[in-house]
Each structure stands twice: as C-alpha cells, then as structure tokens.
C-alpha cells in the first residue's frame, strides 16, 4: 500500500472496560482507501468491541477516532453512519415481513415511500446485482429467503448506503463454501472502488484471499498492523494464540466398533429420500452439504425436534421413540444447535448454570442437588472446553461469541451422552478453541459416545470425521470413509450440482 496516501480511518489508544474486565486496552487501528484490513484474534480478544465502538454502538472510555484526518465522536449508530461508516451485522437488521425491495431501498438516501413498485424493483435489482443476487425476485418477502440469501441481502442493504468504510463482522460464519465465494467477491469489489473495509473473521483462508493488512488482537490489545503478504497461516496462528498450534485435528481412531445408533428407512419432513445412517463406537460421522441440503433436518429428527413420518431408530440395538426433545435428553441424546442464541444458551444466566442445565434437568428427578455437585459438574465441563474457570458466575451473554459457543457445546457433557449431535460445532470459534473442541469430541468418541457432526465447512468435516455422508437438496449423494476424499473432491461433490 502506498505510504503517502493518508489514512481514511484511524483509531488511536482506544480502551474499554466492563467493571474489572478490560475488553480493549490501548488499541490502534488504521486503514487507507481501497484497503482491506482483517481483524483476527482468539474468542474474547476484543474484535467485536472495537467494531461496536467504530459503529457507534458503544462509547470507549478513552482514545480518539479520526476520519480523513478529522477527529470524530461516534456516540450513536446514526453518528457513525453520517461519518460514512456502514456495518454488515451478524444479526440481520432486515425486516422479515417486508419484501427484499422494500428492505433494500426504503430508508436509503433519496428513496421514498411514494415510489411506484416498478421504480422500487428496478432500484432494488441494481443493488442485488452487486452481490450476485440478480436472479432473486425483489418482491420476495425476506422471511422466505435462505440464511445465505439473507446475509447477502444484508450486505446489499449496507452497500446501498454508499459508505466510505464498510465493516464486516464475521459475514461468512453461517455460510457454506459457495456463498462465501460471493461475499469475498463483494469485498474485493468494494476495495477496488476505493472503499476501506474492516473484515472480522475466524476463517484464515479468507484473510489470505482478500486482506492487505492484518491486525491481530490478543487479550484486548492490538498488535501492529502487518502486511498479509509477509505472513503464513502458521505465523498468523502463532501470533494469535501465542504458541504453535500443533495439529488442528486429532488423530482418528484406529478401530471402529459396534453400532451405537442406527436409522432405518427414516422419512423426515423436508427430505426427498429416506435416511439410513449408522454411527459406530469410535467413529465420528460427518454430514455435509450446502444450506438446504437436509443435514439440519436429519439432526433435528434424531434429536427429537422434528416430525418423523416413518421408519425406526435404534440406540444400542433397542428401538427408541424420537418424539420430543425431553425424551431424547433422558435417554442420553445430546443435541447442540447451530443457533446458540435461540436454543443453545441462556444469555442472562451464569456460565455455571448454563453448563449444568441439561444435567440438572436430568438429575432433578432424583430430588436435591447440592451447589457443590452442580459446581463440580459445571467445572468439569468448563475445563474440558477451555472455558475460563474464573468466570463461572458471569452471565453467558457477556461472553464473546466464540466463548458462548464453547458453553453451548460443553454443557452437554454433563448428561454423559450416549449420542452427541453437533451442528456447526465451531461456527465463530477461534482456531485455538477449535482445536480444543475437536480434541474433546474425539475423546468423547473414543470413550464410546456415538458422534454425528454436521457442518458446511468441508475442511472441518474432512479433518474431524471418520465417515462422511454428503447431501444435496434433501437426499444423500454419497457415504464413504473420510480417507477416500480429498478436499477439492469433497468441495466439488457438495457444490458441483450448483453449476
Ligand atoms: N457487556 C459486556 N459485559 C462484560 N464483559 C463484556 C461485555 N461485552 C464484552 N465483554 C468482554 O469483553 C471481552 C472482549 O469481547 P469481544 O466480544 O470484543 O471479543 P471478540 O474478539 O469479538 O470474540 P469472538 O471472536 O468470540 O466474537 C470479552 O472478555 C468479553 O467477555
């Protein structure tokens, strides 16, 4: 990047504390026009906090922000927008009941409620084209879109604001590989137009594909900005976690035992074909496909959350009744949802209580549970998932996104599951914590728990699973040993039908 070009945005000496917790400590960040700066760091390192400060959601305790050389104060989201900053949120700010066109155009500068539907639609089409959604009907209600389409509409909505600085906070966390390609294309185009982009992610390949600079956060402090071209993935990981990672994925089991769970001729609402799956002792079964492939429906059905129209499921050789989640918990089927905010965690409740909640529900049948027992159980789960033991009484809602995910997975250990179903186990989770989650899943598997993981991250499915089943639009397209796949082949298998 040209040294003589002045900075578009400069944040200097930014600090922010919550009581005794220092979320940011003297953070510095600067970016030039046409530059993409990636923010990296472990869960809880402070990335979202700096994004919230720049977007006017929270006010720092100290520090200054300048835009094009002029100091600005950003006490509100409106002030941030007026300064030319736009943020693509992880939580969508689109309104479900409105159409795509209404969401995209209304509220933008120069647009009016009085526009005719055709004017509204043509304005919306022009915006949709920029994110590769030219084939989407602008009259579609947003609530009918897939998660990926919603994310792209959210990006389109932000682009329509014509901002100088665009911030992406983990925009690809809920997307599969094909949709990620589209998002990265948009980011490159924004930079080519001379806009500045701040890009927060846990997916390192994305950084190497789109970013010019990377700023690594650790424990609330920022490290000096580095040229991405001077770095390798291993160097970035070491800078993030302060140590070499070693192997991300644990060794696979040398031997696979008898069947733990088996589905026979399962007919599930939303699936085009019957589901016949087996998961055996010592085996991690990985299900993968694009969004809408059916993997979510299968996981929900086995967890007892979805309608099963026909067929049987056997757990350790005995038929089980899949109606109702409660029943599933009692017989030892743990299900970890991909949507931790909706049904993974209780945000206002302590880490301890979240970790012990499924276990408490199960043992409450026997009556009294001592606080010590509850704490012991919760501490065991926390230690296994590298959750900070000093923060057991902290409400989970105050944790960073990745740490919330560790709690959402870790809480199921307490019920001593016989089968563990995990959807998107590491969405939003940093690379160090991912290694811990993978190691823990492998340990559980080796101890005899049947594990089914579904993920749209093909690298994760390949690295973690023993057997991989692929799905496309509600039907299985293959099932074989992970050792028979290479990553490009698996990506092609999952995506090629899109061509
Ligand atoms: N409202 C709050 N109250 C107390 N602590 C908070 C609050 N918001 C954030 N924190 C703490 O500030 C620190 C930084 O959190 P932040 O969300 O910025 O991390 P992050 O780098 O974005 O993590 P992740 O990758 O998991 O999203 C964490 O220790 C978090 O628990």
Short mmCIF file of C-alpha atoms and ligand atoms in Angstrom, two decimals:
data_model
loop_
_atom_site.label_atom_id
_atom_site.label_comp_id
_atom_site.label_asym_id
_atom_site.label_seq_id
_atom_site.Cartn_x
_atom_site.Cartn_y
_atom_site.Cartn_z
CA UNK A 1 0.00 0.00 0.00
CA UNK A 2 1.28 3.46 -0.93
CA UNK A 3 2.90 5.07 2.14
CA UNK A 4 1.93 8.58 1.06
CA UNK A 5 -1.84 8.02 0.96
CA UNK A 6 -3.39 9.43 4.15
CA UNK A 7 -5.47 7.22 6.39
CA UNK A 8 -9.20 7.10 5.85
CA UNK A 9 -9.83 5.91 9.40
CA UNK A 10 -7.53 5.96 12.40
CA UNK A 11 -8.47 4.70 15.85
CA UNK A 12 -5.82 5.55 18.44
CA UNK A 13 -5.37 4.43 22.03
CA UNK A 14 -8.90 3.02 22.37
CA UNK A 15 -9.69 1.43 25.74
CA UNK A 16 -12.91 0.00 27.13
CA UNK A 17 -13.58 -1.84 30.38
CA UNK A 18 -16.60 -3.57 31.82
CA UNK A 19 -16.05 -3.41 35.55
CA UNK A 20 -12.88 -5.38 36.20
CA UNK A 21 -12.80 -6.79 32.65
CA UNK A 22 -10.64 -4.88 30.23
CA UNK A 23 -12.23 -5.58 26.83
CA UNK A 24 -9.86 -3.21 24.98
CA UNK A 25 -6.59 -1.79 26.19
CA UNK A 26 -4.87 0.91 24.08
CA UNK A 27 -6.00 -0.44 20.73
CA UNK A 28 -4.75 1.12 17.48
CA UNK A 29 -6.17 0.55 14.05
CA UNK A 30 -5.71 2.43 10.78
CA UNK A 31 -6.83 1.90 7.23
CA UNK A 32 -6.43 3.62 3.89
CA UNK A 33 -8.84 3.99 0.98
CA UNK A 34 -9.05 0.81 -1.08
CA UNK A 35 -7.56 -1.27 1.70
CA UNK A 36 -8.96 -4.40 3.36
CA UNK A 37 -7.81 -4.82 6.97
CA UNK A 38 -8.60 -8.15 8.63
CA UNK A 39 -9.08 -8.27 12.40
CA UNK A 40 -8.05 -11.57 13.89
CA UNK A 41 -7.83 -12.87 17.41
CA UNK A 42 -8.99 -15.56 19.76
CA UNK A 43 -12.51 -15.51 21.16
CA UNK A 44 -12.81 -12.65 23.61
CA UNK A 45 -9.75 -10.84 22.25
CA UNK A 46 -11.76 -7.67 21.61
CA UNK A 47 -12.60 -7.64 17.89
CA UNK A 48 -16.36 -7.11 18.27
CA UNK A 49 -15.78 -4.43 20.88
CA UNK A 50 -13.69 -2.26 18.54
CA UNK A 51 -16.25 -2.83 15.77
CA UNK A 52 -19.05 -1.74 18.12
CA UNK A 53 -17.09 1.41 19.05
CA UNK A 54 -16.49 2.39 15.42
CA UNK A 55 -20.12 1.71 14.57
CA UNK A 56 -21.39 3.94 17.39
CA UNK A 57 -22.93 1.14 19.47
CA UNK A 58 -20.71 1.63 22.49
CA UNK A 59 -18.60 4.55 23.65
CA UNK A 60 -14.95 3.95 24.57
CA UNK A 61 -13.51 5.01 27.92
CA UNK A 62 -10.61 6.71 26.15
CA UNK A 63 -8.98 7.14 22.75
CA UNK A 64 -9.69 9.05 19.55
CA UNK A 65 -11.09 8.25 16.12
CA UNK A 66 -10.27 10.32 13.05
CA UNK A 67 -11.79 10.04 9.58
CA UNK A 68 -9.88 11.62 6.70
CA UNK A 69 -7.73 13.42 9.25
CA UNK A 70 -10.59 14.92 11.29
CA UNK A 71 -11.40 13.76 14.77
CA UNK A 72 -14.96 12.46 15.11
CA UNK A 73 -17.13 11.42 18.03
CA UNK A 74 -19.43 8.49 17.38
CA UNK A 75 -21.85 8.31 20.30
CA UNK A 76 -24.65 6.74 18.22
CA UNK A 77 -25.15 4.49 15.21
CA UNK A 78 -26.57 7.48 13.34
CA UNK A 79 -23.41 9.48 14.01
CA UNK A 80 -21.30 6.60 12.70
CA UNK A 81 -23.43 6.29 9.56
CA UNK A 82 -23.27 10.04 8.98
CA UNK A 83 -19.47 9.77 9.16
CA UNK A 84 -19.60 7.29 6.24
CA UNK A 85 -19.36 4.01 8.17
CA UNK A 86 -21.62 1.05 7.45
CA UNK A 87 -21.65 -2.30 9.25
CA UNK A 88 -22.75 -5.68 7.95
CA UNK A 89 -24.09 -7.25 11.12
CA UNK A 90 -24.03 -10.90 12.06
CA UNK A 91 -27.58 -10.49 13.28
CA UNK A 92 -29.66 -9.38 10.37
CA UNK A 93 -31.26 -5.99 10.54
CA UNK A 94 -33.59 -6.68 7.64
CA UNK A 95 -37.33 -6.78 8.38
CA UNK A 96 -38.72 -10.25 7.63
CA UNK A 97 -42.23 -9.26 6.66
CA UNK A 98 -41.10 -6.65 4.10
CA UNK A 99 -40.02 -7.64 0.61
CA UNK A 100 -36.41 -7.67 -0.49
CA UNK A 101 -37.01 -4.47 -2.49
CA UNK A 102 -38.60 -2.66 0.45
CA UNK A 103 -35.74 -3.67 2.74
CA UNK A 104 -33.11 -2.59 0.26
CA UNK A 105 -34.49 0.69 -0.93
CA UNK A 106 -36.58 2.20 1.83
CA UNK A 107 -34.63 4.10 4.38
CA UNK A 108 -31.85 4.81 1.88
CA UNK A 109 -30.93 8.35 0.99
CA UNK A 110 -33.15 9.74 -1.79
CA UNK A 111 -35.69 6.89 -1.66
CA UNK A 112 -39.34 7.48 -0.84
CA UNK A 113 -42.36 5.51 0.31
CA UNK A 114 -44.20 7.03 -2.68
CA UNK A 115 -42.09 5.27 -5.28
CA UNK A 116 -44.08 3.02 -7.62
CA UNK A 117 -43.47 -0.74 -7.26
CA UNK A 118 -41.66 -0.81 -10.60
CA UNK A 119 -39.31 2.01 -9.59
CA UNK A 120 -38.72 0.29 -6.25
CA UNK A 121 -37.96 -3.01 -8.01
CA UNK A 122 -35.57 -1.59 -10.56
CA UNK A 123 -33.66 0.28 -7.81
CA UNK A 124 -33.52 -2.98 -5.82
CA UNK A 125 -32.36 -5.02 -8.83
CA UNK A 126 -29.41 -2.71 -9.35
CA UNK A 127 -28.35 -3.25 -5.73
CA UNK A 128 -28.93 -7.03 -5.85
CA UNK A 129 -26.71 -7.34 -8.90
CA UNK A 130 -23.77 -6.06 -6.87
CA UNK A 131 -23.95 -9.10 -4.58
CA UNK A 132 -24.64 -11.68 -7.28
CA UNK A 133 -28.36 -11.97 -6.50
CA UNK A 134 -29.56 -10.71 -9.88
CA UNK A 135 -31.89 -13.71 -10.17
CA UNK A 136 -33.68 -13.04 -6.89
CA UNK A 137 -37.21 -11.62 -7.27
CA UNK A 138 -37.22 -8.28 -5.37
CA UNK A 139 -40.85 -8.97 -4.37
CA UNK A 140 -39.88 -11.99 -2.24
CA UNK A 141 -40.57 -11.43 1.48
CA UNK A 142 -37.25 -11.51 3.31
CA UNK A 143 -38.57 -14.17 5.71
CA UNK A 144 -38.77 -16.61 2.76
CA UNK A 145 -35.05 -16.37 1.99
CA UNK A 146 -32.37 -18.86 2.97
CA UNK A 147 -29.85 -17.75 5.61
CA UNK A 148 -27.27 -17.23 2.88
CA UNK A 149 -29.59 -15.09 0.80
CA UNK A 150 -30.49 -13.06 3.88
CA UNK A 151 -26.83 -12.46 4.59
CA UNK A 152 -26.27 -11.32 1.00
CA UNK A 153 -29.35 -9.05 1.15
CA UNK A 154 -27.97 -7.63 4.40
CA UNK A 155 -24.70 -6.92 2.60
CA UNK A 156 -26.61 -5.40 -0.33
CA UNK A 157 -28.56 -3.19 2.08
CA UNK A 158 -25.33 -1.89 3.53
CA UNK A 159 -23.79 -1.34 0.09
CA UNK A 160 -26.81 0.73 -0.90
CA UNK A 161 -25.74 3.25 1.74
CA UNK A 162 -22.67 4.04 -0.31
CA UNK A 163 -20.36 4.16 2.71
CA UNK A 164 -16.66 5.08 2.67
CA UNK A 165 -15.84 2.49 5.30
CA UNK A 166 -17.57 -0.88 5.38
CA UNK A 167 -17.20 -3.23 8.34
CA UNK A 168 -17.93 -6.94 8.01
CA UNK A 169 -18.24 -8.75 11.35
CA UNK A 170 -17.88 -12.47 10.57
CA UNK A 171 -20.08 -12.27 7.47
CA UNK A 172 -19.40 -15.85 6.39
CA UNK A 173 -19.89 -17.62 9.73
CA UNK A 174 -23.28 -19.01 8.67
CA UNK A 175 -22.45 -19.57 5.01
CA UNK A 176 -21.25 -22.57 3.05
CA UNK A 177 -18.33 -22.50 0.64
CA UNK A 178 -20.28 -21.45 -2.47
CA UNK A 179 -21.81 -18.46 -0.74
CA UNK A 180 -18.53 -17.45 0.86
CA UNK A 181 -17.11 -17.03 -2.64
CA UNK A 182 -19.83 -14.48 -3.38
CA UNK A 183 -19.16 -12.49 -0.21
CA UNK A 184 -15.42 -12.38 -0.87
CA UNK A 185 -16.10 -11.15 -4.40
CA UNK A 186 -18.17 -8.29 -2.98
CA UNK A 187 -15.40 -7.34 -0.56
CA UNK A 188 -12.82 -7.26 -3.35
CA UNK A 189 -15.10 -5.11 -5.46
CA UNK A 190 -15.63 -2.62 -2.63
CA UNK A 191 -11.88 -2.25 -2.19
CA UNK A 192 -11.42 -1.84 -5.94
CA UNK A 193 -13.95 1.01 -5.79
CA UNK A 194 -11.68 2.73 -3.27
CA UNK A 195 -13.66 1.94 -0.14
CA UNK A 196 -11.97 0.82 3.05
CA UNK A 197 -13.00 -2.49 4.53
CA UNK A 198 -12.61 -3.86 8.05
CA UNK A 199 -13.14 -7.60 7.96
CA UNK A 200 -13.53 -9.70 11.12
CA UNK A 201 -13.25 -13.44 10.67
CA UNK A 202 -12.06 -16.71 12.15
CA UNK A 203 -11.53 -18.28 8.74
CA UNK A 204 -7.87 -17.79 7.92
CA UNK A 205 -8.02 -18.69 4.21
CA UNK A 206 -10.32 -15.71 3.71
CA UNK A 207 -7.72 -13.39 5.19
CA UNK A 208 -5.12 -14.55 2.71
CA UNK A 209 -7.57 -14.19 -0.14
CA UNK A 210 -8.86 -10.68 0.44
CA UNK A 211 -6.91 -8.75 3.08
CA UNK A 212 -3.98 -6.38 2.53
CA UNK A 213 -3.23 -5.87 6.22
CA UNK A 214 -3.99 -7.85 9.33
CA UNK A 215 -4.31 -6.57 12.88
CA UNK A 216 -4.13 -9.31 15.47
CA UNK A 217 -5.84 -8.86 18.83
CA UNK A 218 -4.77 -10.63 21.98
CA UNK A 219 -6.35 -10.15 25.40
CA UNK A 220 -7.81 -6.78 24.44
CA UNK A 221 -4.59 -5.42 22.96
CA UNK A 222 -3.89 -4.85 19.28
CA UNK A 223 -0.60 -5.80 17.68
CA UNK A 224 0.92 -3.57 14.98
CA UNK A 225 -0.66 -3.92 11.55
CA UNK A 226 1.16 -6.40 9.29
CA UNK A 227 1.21 -6.96 5.53
CA UNK A 228 -0.62 -10.20 4.80
CA UNK A 229 1.88 -10.95 2.04
CA UNK A 230 4.65 -11.21 4.69
CA UNK A 231 2.78 -13.89 6.68
CA UNK A 232 1.91 -17.58 6.51
CA UNK A 233 -1.09 -19.29 8.14
CA UNK A 234 1.15 -20.81 10.82
CA UNK A 235 2.67 -17.41 11.62
CA UNK A 236 -0.80 -15.87 11.99
CA UNK A 237 -1.94 -18.67 14.29
CA UNK A 238 1.16 -18.34 16.47
CA UNK A 239 0.65 -14.56 16.71
CA UNK A 240 -3.00 -15.09 17.68
CA UNK A 241 -2.61 -17.70 20.36
CA UNK A 242 0.95 -17.02 21.45
CA UNK A 243 2.11 -20.58 20.74
CA UNK A 244 2.40 -23.06 17.91
CA UNK A 245 -0.91 -24.82 17.42
CA UNK A 246 0.42 -28.25 16.52
CA UNK A 247 -2.27 -30.31 14.88
CA UNK A 248 -5.68 -28.75 14.48
CA UNK A 249 -7.41 -32.10 14.08
CA UNK A 250 -6.85 -35.02 16.48
CA UNK A 251 -5.73 -38.48 15.40
CA UNK A 252 -8.56 -40.64 14.15
CA UNK A 253 -9.44 -43.87 15.94
CA UNK A 254 -7.51 -46.90 14.71
CA UNK A 255 -10.50 -49.19 15.17
CA UNK A 256 -14.22 -48.72 14.87
CA UNK A 257 -16.57 -50.84 16.97
CA UNK A 258 -20.22 -51.85 17.06
CA UNK A 259 -23.16 -49.68 16.04
CA UNK A 260 -24.34 -47.14 18.65
CA UNK A 261 -27.16 -45.53 16.70
CA UNK A 262 -28.87 -46.61 13.51
CA UNK A 263 -31.72 -45.13 11.48
CA UNK A 264 -33.75 -47.39 9.20
CA UNK A 265 -35.96 -46.01 6.44
CA UNK A 266 -36.44 -42.76 8.29
CA UNK A 267 -38.83 -40.43 6.49
CA UNK A 268 -38.36 -36.88 7.64
CA UNK A 269 -40.38 -33.82 6.64
CA UNK A 270 -38.35 -31.81 4.15
CA UNK A 271 -36.21 -34.76 2.95
CA UNK A 272 -36.60 -36.23 -0.54
CA UNK A 273 -35.17 -39.64 0.34
CA UNK A 274 -35.19 -42.00 3.30
CA UNK A 275 -32.41 -41.63 5.82
CA UNK A 276 -30.37 -44.75 6.61
CA UNK A 277 -27.41 -43.93 8.81
CA UNK A 278 -25.18 -45.76 11.24
CA UNK A 279 -22.79 -44.34 13.75
CA UNK A 280 -20.42 -46.74 15.48
CA UNK A 281 -18.22 -46.67 18.57
CA UNK A 282 -15.01 -44.80 17.95
CA UNK A 283 -16.46 -43.17 14.84
CA UNK A 284 -17.31 -39.56 14.13
CA UNK A 285 -19.90 -39.44 11.38
CA UNK A 286 -19.80 -36.16 9.44
CA UNK A 287 -22.78 -34.91 7.46
CA UNK A 288 -22.16 -32.16 4.96
CA UNK A 289 -23.94 -30.24 2.25
CA UNK A 290 -24.93 -26.75 1.24
CA UNK A 291 -27.61 -24.92 3.17
CA UNK A 292 -30.90 -26.65 2.38
CA UNK A 293 -29.20 -30.00 1.78
CA UNK A 294 -31.16 -31.74 4.54
CA UNK A 295 -28.40 -32.27 7.12
CA UNK A 296 -30.15 -29.92 9.56
CA UNK A 297 -33.43 -31.84 9.18
CA UNK A 298 -31.67 -35.14 9.94
CA UNK A 299 -30.02 -33.78 13.06
CA UNK A 300 -33.27 -32.24 14.27
CA UNK A 301 -35.15 -35.50 13.70
CA UNK A 302 -32.66 -37.65 15.62
CA UNK A 303 -32.68 -35.06 18.40
CA UNK A 304 -36.48 -35.41 18.65
CA UNK A 305 -37.17 -31.90 17.39
CA UNK A 306 -38.74 -32.67 14.02
CA UNK A 307 -41.57 -34.70 12.58
CA UNK A 308 -40.60 -38.25 11.67
CA UNK A 309 -43.14 -39.65 9.23
CA UNK A 310 -41.95 -43.27 9.09
CA UNK A 311 -39.03 -45.53 9.91
CA UNK A 312 -37.20 -46.51 13.09
CA UNK A 313 -34.17 -45.51 15.11
CA UNK A 314 -32.23 -47.90 17.31
CA UNK A 315 -29.94 -46.87 20.12
CA UNK A 316 -27.50 -49.63 21.11
CA UNK A 317 -29.82 -52.17 19.49
CA UNK A 318 -33.13 -51.04 21.08
CA UNK A 319 -35.75 -49.02 19.25
CA UNK A 320 -36.24 -45.51 20.61
CA UNK A 321 -39.11 -43.07 20.47
CA UNK A 322 -37.99 -39.84 18.84
CA UNK A 323 -40.96 -37.73 19.76
CA UNK A 324 -39.84 -34.84 21.91
CA UNK A 325 -36.53 -33.37 22.94
CA UNK A 326 -37.06 -34.12 26.63
CA UNK A 327 -37.27 -37.82 25.95
CA UNK A 328 -34.07 -37.56 23.94
CA UNK A 329 -32.21 -35.98 26.85
CA UNK A 330 -33.41 -38.67 29.26
CA UNK A 331 -32.13 -41.49 27.04
CA UNK A 332 -28.83 -39.69 26.51
CA UNK A 333 -29.13 -37.97 23.15
CA UNK A 334 -27.42 -34.59 23.34
CA UNK A 335 -28.15 -32.09 20.59
CA UNK A 336 -26.17 -28.95 20.06
CA UNK A 337 -27.95 -26.43 17.85
CA UNK A 338 -26.18 -24.20 15.32
CA UNK A 339 -28.20 -21.26 16.59
CA UNK A 340 -26.77 -20.82 20.06
CA UNK A 341 -28.68 -17.57 20.64
CA UNK A 342 -32.03 -19.24 20.00
CA UNK A 343 -31.61 -22.59 21.71
CA UNK A 344 -28.01 -23.13 22.72
CA UNK A 345 -27.55 -20.90 25.74
CA UNK A 346 -29.43 -18.82 28.27
CA UNK A 347 -27.79 -15.41 27.82
CA UNK A 348 -28.79 -13.85 31.12
CA UNK A 349 -27.73 -16.86 33.18
CA UNK A 350 -24.25 -17.71 34.54
CA UNK A 351 -21.75 -19.96 32.77
CA UNK A 352 -22.09 -22.39 35.67
CA UNK A 353 -25.86 -22.69 35.37
CA UNK A 354 -25.70 -22.96 31.58
CA UNK A 355 -23.16 -25.74 31.82
CA UNK A 356 -25.18 -27.63 34.37
CA UNK A 357 -28.64 -27.00 32.86
CA UNK A 358 -29.15 -30.23 30.85
CA UNK A 359 -27.65 -32.26 33.67
CA UNK A 360 -29.83 -30.55 36.31
CA UNK A 361 -32.92 -31.30 34.27
CA UNK A 362 -31.97 -34.95 34.17
CA UNK A 363 -30.94 -35.41 37.79
CA UNK A 364 -33.73 -33.24 39.20
CA UNK A 365 -35.86 -36.39 39.05
CA UNK A 366 -33.90 -37.73 41.99
CA UNK A 367 -34.54 -34.62 44.03
CA UNK A 368 -31.97 -32.50 45.83
CA UNK A 369 -28.76 -31.42 44.09
CA UNK A 370 -26.11 -29.67 46.14
CA UNK A 371 -24.48 -26.48 44.93
CA UNK A 372 -21.15 -28.23 45.19
CA UNK A 373 -22.32 -31.06 42.95
CA UNK A 374 -23.57 -28.57 40.41
CA UNK A 375 -20.33 -26.58 40.53
CA UNK A 376 -18.22 -29.75 40.24
CA UNK A 377 -20.18 -30.87 37.21
CA UNK A 378 -20.02 -27.45 35.56
CA UNK A 379 -16.29 -27.11 36.32
CA UNK A 380 -15.56 -30.46 34.70
CA UNK A 381 -17.30 -29.38 31.50
CA UNK A 382 -15.65 -25.94 31.58
CA UNK A 383 -12.17 -27.45 31.97
CA UNK A 384 -12.74 -29.80 29.05
CA UNK A 385 -13.70 -26.94 26.77
CA UNK A 386 -11.08 -24.43 27.93
CA UNK A 387 -13.71 -22.13 29.42
CA UNK A 388 -12.27 -19.61 31.90
CA UNK A 389 -12.91 -21.11 35.38
CA UNK A 390 -12.57 -17.69 36.99
CA UNK A 391 -15.70 -16.51 35.17
CA UNK A 392 -18.14 -19.28 36.15
CA UNK A 393 -20.61 -16.79 37.66
CA UNK A 394 -20.52 -14.44 34.62
CA UNK A 395 -23.71 -14.26 32.53
CA UNK A 396 -23.06 -16.06 29.24
CA UNK A 397 -24.49 -13.09 27.32
CA UNK A 398 -21.42 -11.09 28.37
CA UNK A 399 -19.02 -13.57 26.76
CA UNK A 400 -17.63 -13.20 23.27
CA UNK A 401 -19.42 -15.16 20.52
CA UNK A 402 -16.88 -17.95 20.39
CA UNK A 403 -16.86 -18.46 24.14
CA UNK A 404 -20.66 -18.69 24.06
CA UNK A 405 -20.28 -21.48 21.51
CA UNK A 406 -17.88 -23.37 23.80
CA UNK A 407 -20.51 -23.21 26.55
CA UNK A 408 -23.24 -24.32 24.11
CA UNK A 409 -21.27 -27.48 23.23
CA UNK A 410 -19.70 -28.05 26.65
CA UNK A 411 -22.99 -28.11 28.56
CA UNK A 412 -23.93 -31.47 27.05
CA UNK A 413 -21.05 -33.32 28.67
CA UNK A 414 -22.93 -33.31 31.97
CA UNK A 415 -25.65 -35.69 30.80
CA UNK A 416 -22.99 -38.29 29.95
CA UNK A 417 -24.46 -38.61 26.45
CA UNK A 418 -24.66 -41.89 24.56
CA UNK A 419 -25.04 -39.96 21.34
CA UNK A 420 -23.91 -36.41 20.70
CA UNK A 421 -25.29 -34.48 17.73
CA UNK A 422 -23.48 -31.24 16.95
CA UNK A 423 -24.45 -28.87 14.18
CA UNK A 424 -21.74 -26.43 13.05
CA UNK A 425 -19.53 -27.18 16.09
CA UNK A 426 -17.07 -24.32 15.56
CA UNK A 427 -19.10 -21.54 13.99
CA UNK A 428 -17.48 -18.30 15.16
CA UNK A 429 -14.88 -20.19 17.23
CA UNK A 430 -11.21 -19.20 17.08
CA UNK A 431 -8.58 -21.61 15.83
CA UNK A 432 -7.12 -22.44 19.26
CA UNK A 433 -10.55 -23.18 20.74
CA UNK A 434 -11.48 -25.14 17.64
CA UNK A 435 -8.58 -27.49 18.29
CA UNK A 436 -9.85 -27.91 21.87
CA UNK A 437 -13.41 -28.64 20.72
CA UNK A 438 -12.16 -31.19 18.15
CA UNK A 439 -9.94 -32.90 20.73
CA UNK A 440 -12.84 -33.09 23.17
CA UNK A 441 -15.18 -34.55 20.54
CA UNK A 442 -12.56 -37.16 19.70
CA UNK A 443 -12.07 -38.03 23.40
CA UNK A 444 -15.83 -38.49 23.80
CA UNK A 445 -15.93 -40.63 20.70
CA UNK A 446 -13.05 -42.78 21.95
CA UNK A 447 -14.91 -43.24 25.24
CA UNK A 448 -17.82 -44.83 23.36
CA UNK A 449 -20.15 -41.92 22.60
CA UNK A 450 -21.68 -42.01 19.12
CA UNK A 451 -20.97 -38.66 17.49
CA UNK A 452 -22.66 -37.11 14.48
CA UNK A 453 -21.40 -33.73 13.36
CA UNK A 454 -22.97 -31.67 10.61
CA UNK A 455 -21.04 -28.82 9.11
CA UNK A 456 -20.93 -26.77 5.94
CA UNK A 457 -17.17 -26.34 6.45
CA UNK A 458 -15.70 -29.09 4.27
CA UNK A 459 -12.22 -28.75 5.76
CA UNK A 460 -13.64 -29.39 9.22
CA UNK A 461 -15.73 -32.36 8.06
CA UNK A 462 -12.71 -33.89 6.36
CA UNK A 463 -10.33 -33.28 9.27
CA UNK A 464 -12.65 -34.44 12.01
CA UNK A 465 -14.82 -37.25 10.63
CA UNK A 466 -14.10 -40.93 10.10
CA UNK A 467 -17.04 -41.36 7.75
CA UNK A 468 -18.61 -38.65 5.61
CA UNK A 469 -22.14 -38.57 4.20
CA UNK A 470 -22.91 -35.83 1.67
CA UNK A 471 -26.35 -34.39 0.95
CA UNK A 472 -27.92 -32.30 -1.73
CA UNK A 473 -31.44 -30.86 -1.65
CA UNK A 474 -32.86 -33.40 0.76
CA UNK A 475 -31.15 -36.56 -0.48
CA UNK A 476 -27.91 -38.37 0.29
CA UNK A 477 -25.41 -38.26 -2.57
CA UNK A 478 -22.57 -40.33 -1.07
CA UNK A 479 -21.36 -42.05 2.07
CA UNK A 480 -17.79 -43.25 2.48
CA UNK A 481 -14.69 -43.16 4.61
CA UNK A 482 -13.08 -39.73 5.01
CA UNK A 483 -9.81 -41.27 3.84
CA UNK A 484 -11.34 -41.74 0.39
CA UNK A 485 -11.85 -37.99 -0.07
CA UNK A 486 -9.52 -35.17 -0.93
CA UNK A 487 -10.70 -31.68 -0.02
CA UNK A 488 -11.17 -30.44 -3.61
CA UNK A 489 -13.17 -33.56 -4.43
CA UNK A 490 -15.37 -33.11 -1.39
CA UNK A 491 -15.95 -29.42 -2.18
CA UNK A 492 -16.86 -30.40 -5.73
CA UNK A 493 -19.19 -33.14 -4.51
CA UNK A 494 -21.02 -30.70 -2.27
CA UNK A 495 -21.08 -27.87 -4.83
CA UNK A 496 -20.96 -29.25 -8.34
CA UNK A 497 -24.70 -29.56 -8.69
CA UNK A 498 -24.89 -25.78 -8.42
CA UNK A 499 -23.15 -25.46 -11.80
N1 LIG B 1 -21.39 -6.25 28.00
C1 LIG B 1 -20.29 -6.84 28.48
N2 LIG B 1 -20.11 -7.02 29.79
C2 LIG B 1 -19.00 -7.61 30.27
N3 LIG B 1 -17.98 -8.08 29.50
C3 LIG B 1 -18.10 -7.92 28.17
C4 LIG B 1 -19.26 -7.31 27.58
N4 LIG B 1 -19.08 -7.30 26.24
C5 LIG B 1 -17.88 -7.86 26.01
N5 LIG B 1 -17.30 -8.24 27.17
C6 LIG B 1 -15.99 -8.91 27.32
O1 LIG B 1 -15.04 -8.19 26.57
C7 LIG B 1 -14.07 -9.08 26.01
C8 LIG B 1 -13.95 -8.84 24.51
O2 LIG B 1 -15.12 -9.36 23.85
P1 LIG B 1 -15.36 -9.28 22.29
O3 LIG B 1 -16.78 -9.67 22.06
O4 LIG B 1 -14.91 -7.96 21.76
O5 LIG B 1 -14.38 -10.42 21.74
P2 LIG B 1 -14.19 -10.97 20.25
O6 LIG B 1 -12.74 -10.84 19.94
O7 LIG B 1 -15.15 -10.30 19.33
O8 LIG B 1 -14.55 -12.51 20.41
P3 LIG B 1 -15.30 -13.56 19.41
O9 LIG B 1 -14.30 -13.95 18.38
O10 LIG B 1 -15.61 -14.73 20.30
O11 LIG B 1 -16.53 -12.90 18.87
C9 LIG B 1 -14.53 -10.49 26.39
O12 LIG B 1 -13.81 -10.90 27.54
C10 LIG B 1 -15.99 -10.32 26.72
O13 LIG B 1 -16.40 -11.29 27.65
#
